Short mmCIF file of C-alpha atoms in Angstrom, two decimals:
data_model
loop_
_atom_site.label_atom_id
_atom_site.label_comp_id
_atom_site.label_asym_id
_atom_site.label_seq_id
_atom_site.Cartn_x
_atom_site.Cartn_y
_atom_site.Cartn_z
CA MET A 1 139.84 -80.22 50.60
CA SER A 2 142.84 -80.07 48.31
CA THR A 3 145.09 -83.03 47.57
CA LEU A 4 148.01 -81.27 49.37
CA THR A 5 145.92 -80.76 52.53
CA VAL A 6 144.89 -84.44 52.48
CA ARG A 7 148.43 -85.58 52.15
CA LEU A 8 149.64 -83.26 54.91
CA SER A 9 146.86 -84.47 57.20
CA ARG A 10 148.15 -88.05 56.83
CA LEU A 11 151.61 -87.15 58.11
CA PRO A 12 152.45 -87.86 61.78
CA LEU A 13 151.63 -84.99 64.12
CA ARG A 14 155.30 -84.52 65.03
CA VAL A 15 156.26 -84.15 61.36
CA ARG A 16 153.48 -81.56 60.85
CA LEU A 17 154.55 -79.61 63.91
CA VAL A 18 158.20 -79.50 62.79
CA ALA A 19 157.16 -78.62 59.24
CA GLY A 20 154.92 -75.77 60.45
CA PHE A 21 157.63 -74.51 62.81
CA SER A 22 160.27 -74.66 60.07
CA ALA A 23 158.00 -72.93 57.55
CA ALA A 24 157.34 -70.11 59.99
CA SER A 25 161.03 -69.80 60.69
CA LEU A 26 161.80 -69.73 56.95
CA VAL A 27 159.36 -66.85 56.42
CA VAL A 28 160.92 -64.91 59.30
CA LEU A 29 164.45 -65.59 58.07
CA VAL A 30 163.63 -64.56 54.47
CA ALA A 31 161.93 -61.37 55.69
CA ALA A 32 164.91 -60.54 57.95
CA GLY A 33 167.34 -61.24 55.10
CA ILE A 34 165.46 -59.05 52.70
CA PHE A 35 165.38 -56.22 55.25
CA VAL A 36 169.13 -56.53 55.98
CA TYR A 37 169.97 -56.68 52.27
CA TRP A 38 167.84 -53.62 51.54
CA ARG A 39 169.44 -51.60 54.31
CA VAL A 40 173.02 -52.51 53.18
CA ASP A 41 172.15 -51.83 49.52
CA TYR A 42 170.63 -48.45 50.50
CA ALA A 43 173.70 -47.50 52.50
CA LEU A 44 176.17 -48.47 49.73
CA ASP A 45 174.10 -46.68 47.08
CA ARG A 46 173.88 -43.57 49.23
CA GLY A 47 177.71 -43.48 49.52
CA LEU A 48 178.09 -43.78 45.74
CA ASP A 49 175.38 -41.13 45.16
CA THR A 50 177.20 -38.74 47.43
CA GLU A 51 180.39 -39.15 45.39
CA LEU A 52 178.47 -38.71 42.10
CA THR A 53 176.74 -35.54 43.34
CA GLN A 54 180.02 -34.01 44.39
CA ALA A 55 181.60 -34.80 40.97
CA ARG A 56 178.54 -33.45 39.12
CA HIS A 57 178.62 -30.19 41.08
CA ALA A 58 182.29 -29.83 40.19
CA LEU A 59 181.79 -30.55 36.46
CA GLU A 60 178.58 -28.57 35.68
CA PRO A 61 180.29 -25.10 35.78
CA LEU A 62 183.11 -26.39 33.52
CA VAL A 63 180.88 -27.40 30.57
CA GLY A 64 180.65 -24.64 27.94
CA ALA A 65 177.80 -23.82 25.55
CA ASP A 66 179.36 -26.04 22.87
CA GLY A 67 179.26 -29.02 25.23
CA ARG A 68 182.97 -29.14 25.87
CA VAL A 69 184.82 -28.79 29.12
CA ARG A 70 186.80 -25.56 29.49
CA SER A 71 189.37 -26.94 32.00
CA ARG A 72 190.45 -30.48 31.33
CA SER A 73 192.68 -30.64 34.39
CA ALA A 74 189.88 -29.49 36.69
CA ALA A 75 187.46 -32.07 35.22
CA ASP A 76 190.00 -34.92 35.51
CA ALA A 77 190.62 -33.93 39.14
CA THR A 78 187.15 -35.30 40.08
CA GLY A 79 188.56 -38.75 39.53
CA VAL A 80 185.32 -40.20 38.01
CA PRO A 81 184.40 -41.10 34.43
CA TRP A 82 182.22 -38.38 32.82
CA GLN A 83 180.64 -37.68 29.46
CA VAL A 84 178.78 -34.80 27.84
CA LEU A 85 176.05 -36.21 25.52
CA GLY A 86 173.90 -34.76 22.87
CA ALA A 87 170.17 -35.33 22.43
CA ASP A 88 170.77 -38.43 20.34
CA GLY A 89 173.31 -39.84 22.83
CA THR A 90 176.38 -38.72 20.85
CA VAL A 91 179.45 -38.24 23.08
CA ILE A 92 180.50 -34.57 22.75
CA ASP A 93 183.21 -34.65 25.40
CA ARG A 94 184.49 -37.22 27.86
CA GLY A 95 187.05 -37.77 30.57
CA GLY A 96 188.33 -40.21 33.11
CA ALA A 97 187.84 -43.85 32.20
CA ALA A 98 184.84 -43.05 29.99
CA GLY A 99 185.27 -44.09 26.36
CA THR A 100 183.67 -42.84 23.15
CA THR A 101 180.69 -45.14 23.58
CA PRO A 102 177.88 -43.54 25.64
CA LEU A 103 177.47 -45.15 29.05
CA VAL A 104 173.74 -44.76 28.94
CA ALA A 105 171.31 -45.52 26.14
CA ALA A 106 169.75 -42.59 24.23
CA SER A 107 166.22 -43.80 25.12
CA ARG A 108 166.90 -43.12 28.82
CA LEU A 109 167.95 -39.52 28.12
CA ASP A 110 164.36 -38.55 27.29
CA ARG A 111 163.39 -39.12 30.95
CA VAL A 112 166.13 -36.85 32.31
CA THR A 113 165.28 -33.28 33.24
CA THR A 114 167.17 -30.60 35.18
CA THR A 115 166.67 -32.88 38.21
CA PRO A 116 169.41 -35.50 38.20
CA ARG A 117 168.46 -39.10 37.48
CA THR A 118 170.43 -42.18 38.65
CA PHE A 119 170.91 -45.31 36.59
CA ASN A 120 172.63 -48.63 37.15
CA VAL A 121 174.23 -50.21 34.10
CA GLY A 122 175.75 -53.60 33.96
CA ASP A 123 174.21 -56.79 35.42
CA PHE A 124 174.52 -57.64 39.12
CA LEU A 125 174.19 -61.36 38.32
CA PRO A 126 175.82 -62.68 36.29
CA VAL A 127 178.83 -60.43 37.00
CA SER A 128 179.19 -57.63 34.41
CA ALA A 129 182.64 -56.52 33.17
CA GLU A 130 181.78 -52.80 33.51
CA PRO A 131 179.21 -52.20 36.23
CA TYR A 132 178.52 -48.44 36.68
CA ARG A 133 176.23 -46.31 38.75
CA LEU A 134 175.49 -43.17 36.72
CA GLN A 135 173.97 -39.80 37.51
CA VAL A 136 172.66 -37.81 34.50
CA VAL A 137 171.44 -34.21 34.46
CA ARG A 138 170.24 -32.02 31.56
CA LEU A 139 172.44 -28.94 31.08
CA SER A 140 170.51 -27.08 28.35
CA THR A 141 167.29 -27.38 26.46
CA SER A 142 168.20 -25.99 23.04
CA PRO A 143 170.29 -27.68 22.00
CA ARG A 144 169.88 -30.38 24.59
CA ARG A 145 173.07 -31.28 26.39
CA TYR A 146 173.46 -33.84 29.16
CA LEU A 147 176.19 -34.26 31.73
CA LEU A 148 176.84 -37.86 32.85
CA VAL A 149 179.05 -38.82 35.72
CA GLY A 150 179.66 -42.37 36.85
CA VAL A 151 181.40 -44.55 39.37
CA ARG A 152 182.18 -48.23 39.13
CA ARG A 153 180.06 -50.51 41.33
CA ASP A 154 182.57 -53.38 41.62
CA HIS A 155 183.09 -53.06 45.36
CA ARG A 156 179.44 -52.35 45.99
CA ASP A 157 178.28 -55.36 44.00
CA GLU A 158 180.93 -57.62 45.46
CA ALA A 159 179.83 -56.64 48.96
CA LEU A 160 176.19 -57.38 48.17
CA ARG A 161 177.03 -60.69 46.56
CA GLU A 162 179.05 -61.63 49.63
CA LEU A 163 176.19 -60.52 51.83
CA LEU A 164 173.77 -62.75 49.85
CA VAL A 165 176.03 -65.72 50.31
CA GLN A 166 176.39 -65.11 54.03
CA LEU A 167 172.66 -64.54 54.51
CA THR A 168 171.88 -67.75 52.61
CA LEU A 169 174.34 -69.81 54.61
CA ALA A 170 173.26 -68.25 57.88
CA GLY A 171 169.59 -68.78 56.99
CA LEU A 172 170.09 -72.42 56.02
CA GLY A 173 172.04 -73.05 59.25
CA ALA A 174 169.40 -71.30 61.35
CA LEU A 175 166.64 -73.25 59.55
CA CYS A 176 168.39 -76.58 60.24
CA ILE A 177 168.88 -75.63 63.93
CA THR A 178 165.23 -74.54 64.28
CA ALA A 179 164.05 -77.72 62.64
CA LEU A 180 166.23 -79.80 64.99
CA VAL A 181 165.09 -77.85 68.07
CA GLY A 182 161.49 -78.03 66.89
CA ASP A 183 161.78 -81.81 66.44
CA ARG A 184 163.23 -82.22 69.94
CA LEU A 185 160.52 -80.01 71.42
CA ALA A 186 157.76 -81.88 69.57
CA ARG A 187 159.17 -85.22 70.71
CA ALA A 188 159.33 -83.96 74.31
CA ALA A 189 155.80 -82.53 74.16
CA LEU A 190 154.30 -85.65 72.58
CA ARG A 191 156.21 -88.16 74.71
CA PRO A 192 153.56 -88.12 77.46
CA VAL A 193 150.84 -88.61 74.84
CA GLU A 194 152.60 -91.71 73.55
CA ARG A 195 152.99 -92.97 77.11
CA TYR A 196 149.31 -92.36 77.69
CA ARG A 197 148.55 -94.27 74.52
CA ARG A 198 150.50 -97.30 75.63
CA GLN A 199 148.84 -97.26 79.03
CA ALA A 200 145.42 -96.79 77.45
CA ALA A 201 146.13 -99.82 75.22
CA ALA A 202 146.91 -101.83 78.35
CA ILE A 203 143.64 -100.67 79.89
CA THR A 204 141.75 -101.63 76.72
CA ALA A 205 143.33 -105.05 76.95
CA GLY A 206 141.62 -105.63 80.27
CA ASN A 207 143.68 -104.02 83.03
CA THR A 208 140.90 -101.67 84.21
CA SER A 209 142.65 -100.85 87.51
CA LEU A 210 145.62 -99.20 85.64
CA ARG A 211 145.79 -95.37 85.60
CA LEU A 212 147.80 -93.01 83.54
CA ASP A 213 151.08 -91.91 85.04
CA VAL A 214 150.52 -88.14 85.44
CA PRO A 215 153.29 -86.09 87.06
CA PRO A 216 151.82 -84.44 90.18
CA GLN A 217 154.09 -81.39 90.04
CA ARG A 218 153.11 -80.29 86.53
CA ASP A 219 150.05 -78.41 85.31
CA ASP A 220 149.79 -78.15 81.55
CA GLU A 221 147.46 -79.28 78.78
CA ILE A 222 148.90 -82.80 78.66
CA THR A 223 148.77 -83.40 82.40
CA ARG A 224 145.23 -82.00 82.60
CA LEU A 225 144.23 -84.36 79.82
CA GLY A 226 145.77 -87.23 81.80
CA ASP A 227 143.92 -86.22 84.97
CA THR A 228 140.65 -85.99 83.06
CA PHE A 229 141.25 -89.41 81.50
CA ASN A 230 142.03 -90.89 84.92
CA ASP A 231 138.80 -89.38 86.33
CA MET A 232 136.88 -90.85 83.38
CA LEU A 233 138.47 -94.27 83.97
CA THR A 234 137.56 -94.11 87.65
CA SER A 235 134.00 -93.30 86.78
CA LEU A 236 133.86 -96.05 84.24
CA GLU A 237 135.34 -98.58 86.65
CA ALA A 238 132.81 -97.57 89.31
CA ALA A 239 130.00 -97.91 86.79
CA LEU A 240 131.25 -101.37 85.76
CA ASP A 241 131.45 -102.38 89.42
CA ARG A 242 127.91 -101.20 90.00
CA GLU A 243 126.75 -103.05 86.90
CA ARG A 244 128.44 -106.27 87.96
CA GLN A 245 127.05 -105.91 91.46
CA PHE A 246 123.60 -105.13 90.07
CA VAL A 247 123.66 -108.20 87.79
CA THR A 248 124.89 -110.39 90.69
CA GLU A 249 122.28 -109.16 93.13
CA ALA A 250 119.46 -109.21 90.61
CA SER A 251 120.36 -112.74 89.59
CA HIS A 252 120.38 -113.75 93.25
CA GLU A 253 117.01 -112.16 93.96
CA LEU A 254 115.35 -113.39 90.80
CA ARG A 255 116.56 -116.93 91.27
CA THR A 256 114.33 -117.52 94.31
CA PRO A 257 110.93 -116.56 92.69
CA ILE A 258 111.87 -118.25 89.44
CA THR A 259 112.85 -121.43 91.31
CA LEU A 260 109.60 -121.26 93.24
CA LEU A 261 107.58 -120.87 90.04
CA THR A 262 109.35 -123.79 88.44
CA SER A 263 108.74 -125.97 91.51
CA ARG A 264 105.07 -125.11 91.65
CA ILE A 265 104.62 -125.85 87.94
CA GLN A 266 106.48 -129.16 88.23
CA LEU A 267 104.43 -130.12 91.32
CA ALA A 268 101.18 -129.23 89.48
CA LEU A 269 102.15 -131.47 86.54
CA ARG A 270 102.86 -134.55 88.62
CA ARG A 271 99.23 -135.78 88.61
CA PRO A 272 95.93 -134.83 87.06
CA ARG A 273 94.12 -132.10 88.95
CA SER A 274 90.62 -130.74 89.09
CA ALA A 275 89.56 -127.34 87.81
CA VAL A 276 89.40 -125.98 91.34
CA GLU A 277 92.95 -127.17 92.03
CA HIS A 278 94.15 -125.66 88.81
CA GLU A 279 92.51 -122.30 89.72
CA ARG A 280 94.23 -122.38 93.09
CA ILE A 281 97.59 -123.17 91.54
CA LEU A 282 97.16 -120.43 88.98
CA THR A 283 96.28 -117.98 91.77
CA GLU A 284 99.51 -118.90 93.58
CA LEU A 285 101.44 -118.53 90.34
CA MET A 286 99.85 -115.11 89.79
CA VAL A 287 101.12 -113.98 93.22
CA ASP A 288 104.64 -115.06 92.31
CA LEU A 289 104.43 -113.34 88.90
CA ASP A 290 103.24 -110.15 90.56
CA ARG A 291 106.31 -110.28 92.83
CA LEU A 292 108.54 -110.76 89.76
CA ALA A 293 106.85 -107.88 87.97
CA THR A 294 107.23 -105.61 91.04
CA LEU A 295 110.90 -106.49 91.36
CA SER A 296 111.50 -105.86 87.67
CA GLU A 297 109.79 -102.48 87.85
CA GLN A 298 111.83 -101.45 90.87
CA LEU A 299 115.07 -102.49 89.10
CA LEU A 300 114.06 -100.36 86.07
CA GLN A 301 113.30 -97.40 88.32
CA ILE A 302 116.72 -97.58 89.92
CA GLY A 303 118.34 -97.83 86.47
CA ARG A 304 116.53 -94.70 85.34
CA ALA A 305 117.32 -92.88 88.57
CA GLU A 306 121.05 -93.50 88.10
CA GLY A 307 120.95 -92.07 84.57
CA SER A 308 121.31 -88.42 83.68
CA HIS A 309 118.20 -86.23 83.46
CA ALA A 310 117.48 -82.60 83.03
CA ALA A 311 116.91 -80.75 86.32
CA GLY A 312 113.34 -79.88 87.29
CA HIS A 313 111.51 -78.31 90.19
CA ALA A 314 108.72 -79.42 92.57
CA ASP A 315 106.76 -78.12 95.51
CA LEU A 316 107.33 -80.50 98.42
CA VAL A 317 104.06 -79.50 100.09
CA THR A 318 101.94 -80.09 96.99
CA VAL A 319 103.55 -83.47 96.28
CA THR A 320 103.09 -84.57 99.89
CA VAL A 321 99.40 -83.59 99.99
CA ARG A 322 98.67 -85.35 96.71
CA THR A 323 100.54 -88.53 97.70
CA ILE A 324 98.80 -88.73 101.12
CA ASN A 325 95.37 -88.14 99.59
CA GLN A 326 95.91 -90.88 97.04
CA ARG A 327 96.92 -93.39 99.74
CA ARG A 328 93.94 -92.46 101.93
CA LEU A 329 91.58 -92.95 99.00
CA ALA A 330 93.19 -96.27 98.07
CA ASP A 331 93.10 -97.60 101.67
CA PRO A 332 90.36 -95.75 103.66
CA ASP A 333 90.49 -98.31 106.54
CA HIS A 334 94.00 -97.12 107.46
CA ALA A 335 93.55 -93.44 106.61
CA GLY A 336 93.57 -92.48 110.25
CA SER A 337 97.02 -93.99 110.76
CA LEU A 338 98.62 -91.18 108.71
CA ALA A 339 99.35 -87.91 110.54
CA VAL A 340 100.54 -85.06 108.41
CA THR A 341 102.14 -81.76 109.45
CA LEU A 342 102.64 -79.17 106.68
CA PRO A 343 103.71 -75.49 106.48
CA GLU A 344 101.35 -72.83 105.22
CA GLY A 345 103.30 -71.86 102.12
CA PRO A 346 105.00 -73.87 99.31
CA VAL A 347 108.47 -75.41 99.70
CA PRO A 348 110.10 -75.50 96.27
CA VAL A 349 112.97 -77.97 95.83
CA PRO A 350 115.09 -78.97 92.79
CA VAL A 351 114.36 -82.50 91.64
CA PRO A 352 115.93 -84.01 88.46
CA MET A 353 112.55 -85.17 87.05
CA ALA A 354 110.21 -82.69 88.79
CA ASP A 355 107.52 -83.83 91.21
CA PHE A 356 107.28 -87.41 89.81
CA GLU A 357 110.58 -88.29 91.48
CA LEU A 358 109.64 -86.58 94.69
CA GLU A 359 106.37 -88.50 94.77
CA ARG A 360 108.29 -91.72 94.23
CA VAL A 361 110.57 -90.87 97.21
CA LEU A 362 107.63 -90.25 99.57
CA SER A 363 105.69 -93.33 98.27
CA ASN A 364 108.67 -95.63 98.96
CA LEU A 365 109.12 -94.21 102.46
CA LEU A 366 105.42 -94.71 103.22
CA ASP A 367 105.53 -98.29 101.81
CA ASN A 368 108.44 -99.12 104.06
CA ALA A 369 106.72 -97.60 107.11
CA SER A 370 103.46 -99.49 106.49
CA THR A 371 105.20 -102.80 105.67
CA HIS A 372 107.99 -102.93 108.23
CA GLY A 373 106.81 -100.37 110.86
CA ALA A 374 103.71 -99.82 112.87
CA PRO A 375 101.07 -97.04 113.05
CA PRO A 376 100.74 -94.23 113.58
CA VAL A 377 102.91 -92.97 110.69
CA GLN A 378 103.81 -89.34 111.05
CA VAL A 379 104.70 -87.29 107.92
CA SER A 380 105.96 -83.74 108.26
CA VAL A 381 107.35 -81.06 105.92
CA ASP A 382 109.14 -77.91 107.05
CA GLU A 383 112.12 -75.60 106.44
CA PRO A 384 114.40 -75.99 109.45
CA ALA A 385 117.02 -73.53 108.12
CA THR A 386 117.51 -71.10 105.30
CA GLY A 387 118.14 -72.91 102.05
CA TRP A 388 116.97 -76.38 103.30
CA ALA A 389 113.72 -78.30 103.17
CA ARG A 390 112.98 -81.33 105.33
CA LEU A 391 110.63 -84.29 104.78
CA THR A 392 110.26 -86.66 107.73
CA VAL A 393 108.50 -90.02 107.91
CA ALA A 394 108.38 -91.65 111.33
CA ASP A 395 106.55 -94.78 112.61
CA ALA A 396 106.12 -96.61 115.90
CA GLY A 397 107.55 -99.92 114.79
CA HIS A 398 110.63 -101.83 116.04
CA GLY A 399 112.90 -99.96 113.65
CA MET A 400 116.00 -101.18 111.79
CA PRO A 401 118.72 -103.25 113.44
CA PRO A 402 121.93 -101.28 113.99
CA ALA A 403 123.80 -103.28 111.32
CA LEU A 404 121.12 -102.63 108.71
CA LEU A 405 121.14 -98.87 109.25
CA THR A 406 124.55 -98.52 107.62
CA THR A 407 123.67 -100.73 104.59
CA ALA A 408 119.95 -99.97 104.14
CA THR A 409 120.44 -98.07 100.84
CA GLN A 410 122.26 -100.94 99.21
CA ARG A 411 120.29 -102.98 96.70
CA PHE A 412 118.33 -105.94 98.16
CA ALA A 413 119.45 -105.06 101.70
CA ARG A 414 116.92 -106.49 104.12
CA ALA A 415 116.83 -107.65 107.73
CA GLU A 416 116.41 -111.37 108.27
CA GLU A 417 113.01 -111.04 109.92
CA ALA A 418 111.85 -108.81 107.01
CA ARG A 419 112.45 -111.43 104.30
CA ALA A 420 109.11 -113.03 105.04
CA ARG A 421 107.32 -109.72 104.40
CA PRO A 422 106.53 -108.26 100.96
CA GLY A 423 109.24 -106.23 99.27
CA SER A 424 112.59 -106.74 97.66
CA GLY A 425 114.94 -104.33 99.44
CA LEU A 426 115.10 -101.81 96.62
CA GLY A 427 112.95 -98.99 97.98
CA LEU A 428 115.58 -97.20 100.08
CA SER A 429 118.16 -97.79 97.35
CA LEU A 430 115.98 -95.82 94.97
CA VAL A 431 115.31 -93.13 97.53
CA GLY A 432 119.02 -92.75 98.30
CA THR A 433 119.87 -92.43 94.60
CA LEU A 434 117.20 -89.78 93.92
CA VAL A 435 118.05 -87.74 97.02
CA ALA A 436 121.78 -87.85 96.33
CA ARG A 437 121.22 -86.79 92.68
CA ALA A 438 119.17 -83.77 93.90
CA GLY A 439 122.12 -82.71 96.12
CA GLY A 440 120.36 -83.72 99.37
CA GLU A 441 120.92 -86.03 102.31
CA LEU A 442 119.02 -89.15 103.44
CA ARG A 443 119.09 -89.92 107.18
CA LEU A 444 118.00 -93.17 108.87
CA CYS A 445 117.69 -92.85 112.58
CA HIS A 446 116.45 -95.18 115.38
CA ASP A 447 116.95 -95.32 119.07
CA GLY A 448 119.82 -92.83 119.06
CA ARG A 449 121.69 -94.37 116.14
CA HIS A 450 122.07 -92.50 112.86
CA ALA A 451 123.15 -93.35 109.34
CA THR A 452 123.46 -90.68 106.56
CA TYR A 453 123.71 -90.94 102.78
CA GLY A 454 124.31 -88.31 100.11
CA SER A 455 125.59 -84.75 100.59
CA PRO A 456 125.85 -83.78 104.30
CA ALA A 457 123.46 -81.04 105.32
CA PRO A 458 124.40 -78.56 108.18
CA LEU A 459 121.37 -79.55 110.30
CA ALA A 460 121.10 -81.62 113.44
CA CYS A 461 118.46 -84.31 114.02
CA THR A 462 115.59 -83.15 116.26
CA HIS A 463 113.32 -86.21 116.44
CA GLY A 464 112.73 -88.81 119.13
CA PRO A 465 113.91 -92.44 119.46
CA GLU A 466 111.33 -93.81 117.02
CA MET A 467 112.24 -95.08 113.51
CA THR A 468 112.61 -91.87 111.51
CA VAL A 469 113.60 -91.36 107.93
CA THR A 470 114.56 -87.77 107.06
CA VAL A 471 115.09 -86.35 103.56
CA LEU A 472 116.91 -83.01 103.47
CA LEU A 473 116.85 -81.14 100.16
CA PRO A 474 118.19 -77.72 99.13
CA THR A 475 115.36 -75.29 98.56
CA ASP A 476 114.93 -73.47 95.25
CA ARG A 477 113.22 -70.17 95.79
CA THR A 478 114.00 -69.10 92.17
CA GLY A 479 112.00 -71.97 90.69
#
C-alpha cells in the first residue's frame, strides 16, 4: 500500500467522500471544458479557412509564370495578405498587409503539395503581435512557386482566450458548489451513523435496554443497519437475561446439595467413628455427589443444546426402537411396563445433532414418566399429517398440576410433591430447547388442560385425559 493511500485512509470518512466527489466532478468539468473549447476552436478555424479558400481561389488564376500577379487591383480586392514565394522562401510578389519577410519558414514549404496546407504562425499564449492563419499551395513544380494567403487570428485568439477564462471561472465555481453540496450530503448521510455511535456508546456504558433511534418510515442502508443492530442488541440482552437466570437458578439448586454435603462432613468430624460408620457416611456422600454430577451434566447438556450446531437427520422409528431396547435390557423387571406402537416404515426428521439429540429427547421423557408417573407407559410414533411426525409418551400417573403445565420447561421447575423424588427439573427444559431448535412443538397435556412450547403445529390433540407428552417435528423426506 502506497504512502498516499495510507494517508488518505486516515482521513475522516466525510472528507474522503467529499474529496472523491470533488475529484470526479473535476474530471467531468475538465472533460466538458476540453470538448467545448475544441468545438469553438473548430468552428472559428473553419470560418477562417473558408475565407482563406475563397481568397486563394481568387488569386491562383492571377499569378503568372514568373510568379508575379497580373492584376494588382484584383489581387488587392481579396482583402487578405498574400505572398508568392520561391522554393527557398524568397518573396517574389506580395500584397495586402504582407511585407517582404516571408510569413512562413522555408522548411515548411517542403511539405506543401498541390493540396493546400494550413499553418498557424504566432503564439496563442503569450499573445503574439502578428498572429496569422495561413493557407499555402504549390503553383508549379519547375521552378517551384508557392501561393500563400493569410488572415489575422486576433479575434479568433481573443475569443478562445476569453472562453478559457470563462470556462476556468465556471469550472472553479461549479467545483466549489459541488464540494459544498457533497459536504452537506455527506454530513446528512452520516448524521444517523454518528447518532448510532453515541447511542452505542451509551449501551456499552451499561444501558443495555437502550435501542437505536431508527426512523420507521425510512428504508435505506443506514436504517437497515440500525434495525439489524437493534435485533442484535435484543438477542444479546435476551442471552444475558438467560445467563443471569441460569446462574441464579444453578446457584440456588447447587446450594442445597453442597450445604448437605458440608453438614454431613461436619457431623462426621464431630467425634471419632468406626470403620463401618465411615463407610456408611461415605456411601451417603457418594449419593450426594452423584446428584451433583447428574445436575452438572444436565446443565452442560442444556448449554450445548442452546448453542448453534449444524443440522442433521434422524429416523424417529429407529431411535425409538434403540432407546426402548436399551431401557428394557437395563431394567428387565419393568420391561413389561413399556408399550410401544410404531409405523412400518421410517419417519425421517431433521435434528440439529442427528439421532443423539432425538435419543436424548425420548430418554428424558421416559425418565420423567418412570419417576413422576405410573405404569404402564405408552410410547407411540406416527405421521398424523403430511409433513409432520409425532412422538407421544403417556403414563397413568397423577399428572402435572395445572400451574406447573405452563412453566414445566423452565429450568428447575418442579412440583412441590416432586422435590422429594430424584431429579433436578431440567429434563423438560432440555427437551423443549431441542424440539424448538428443530422447528417442532412440545405439548404437555393432562385432564383436558394443554400447554405448548416451540413452533405451533397445525394438528389437534387426539389423546385421552392421562398425562401425555407429545413431540411434533417436521418430517424430512429428502434426508
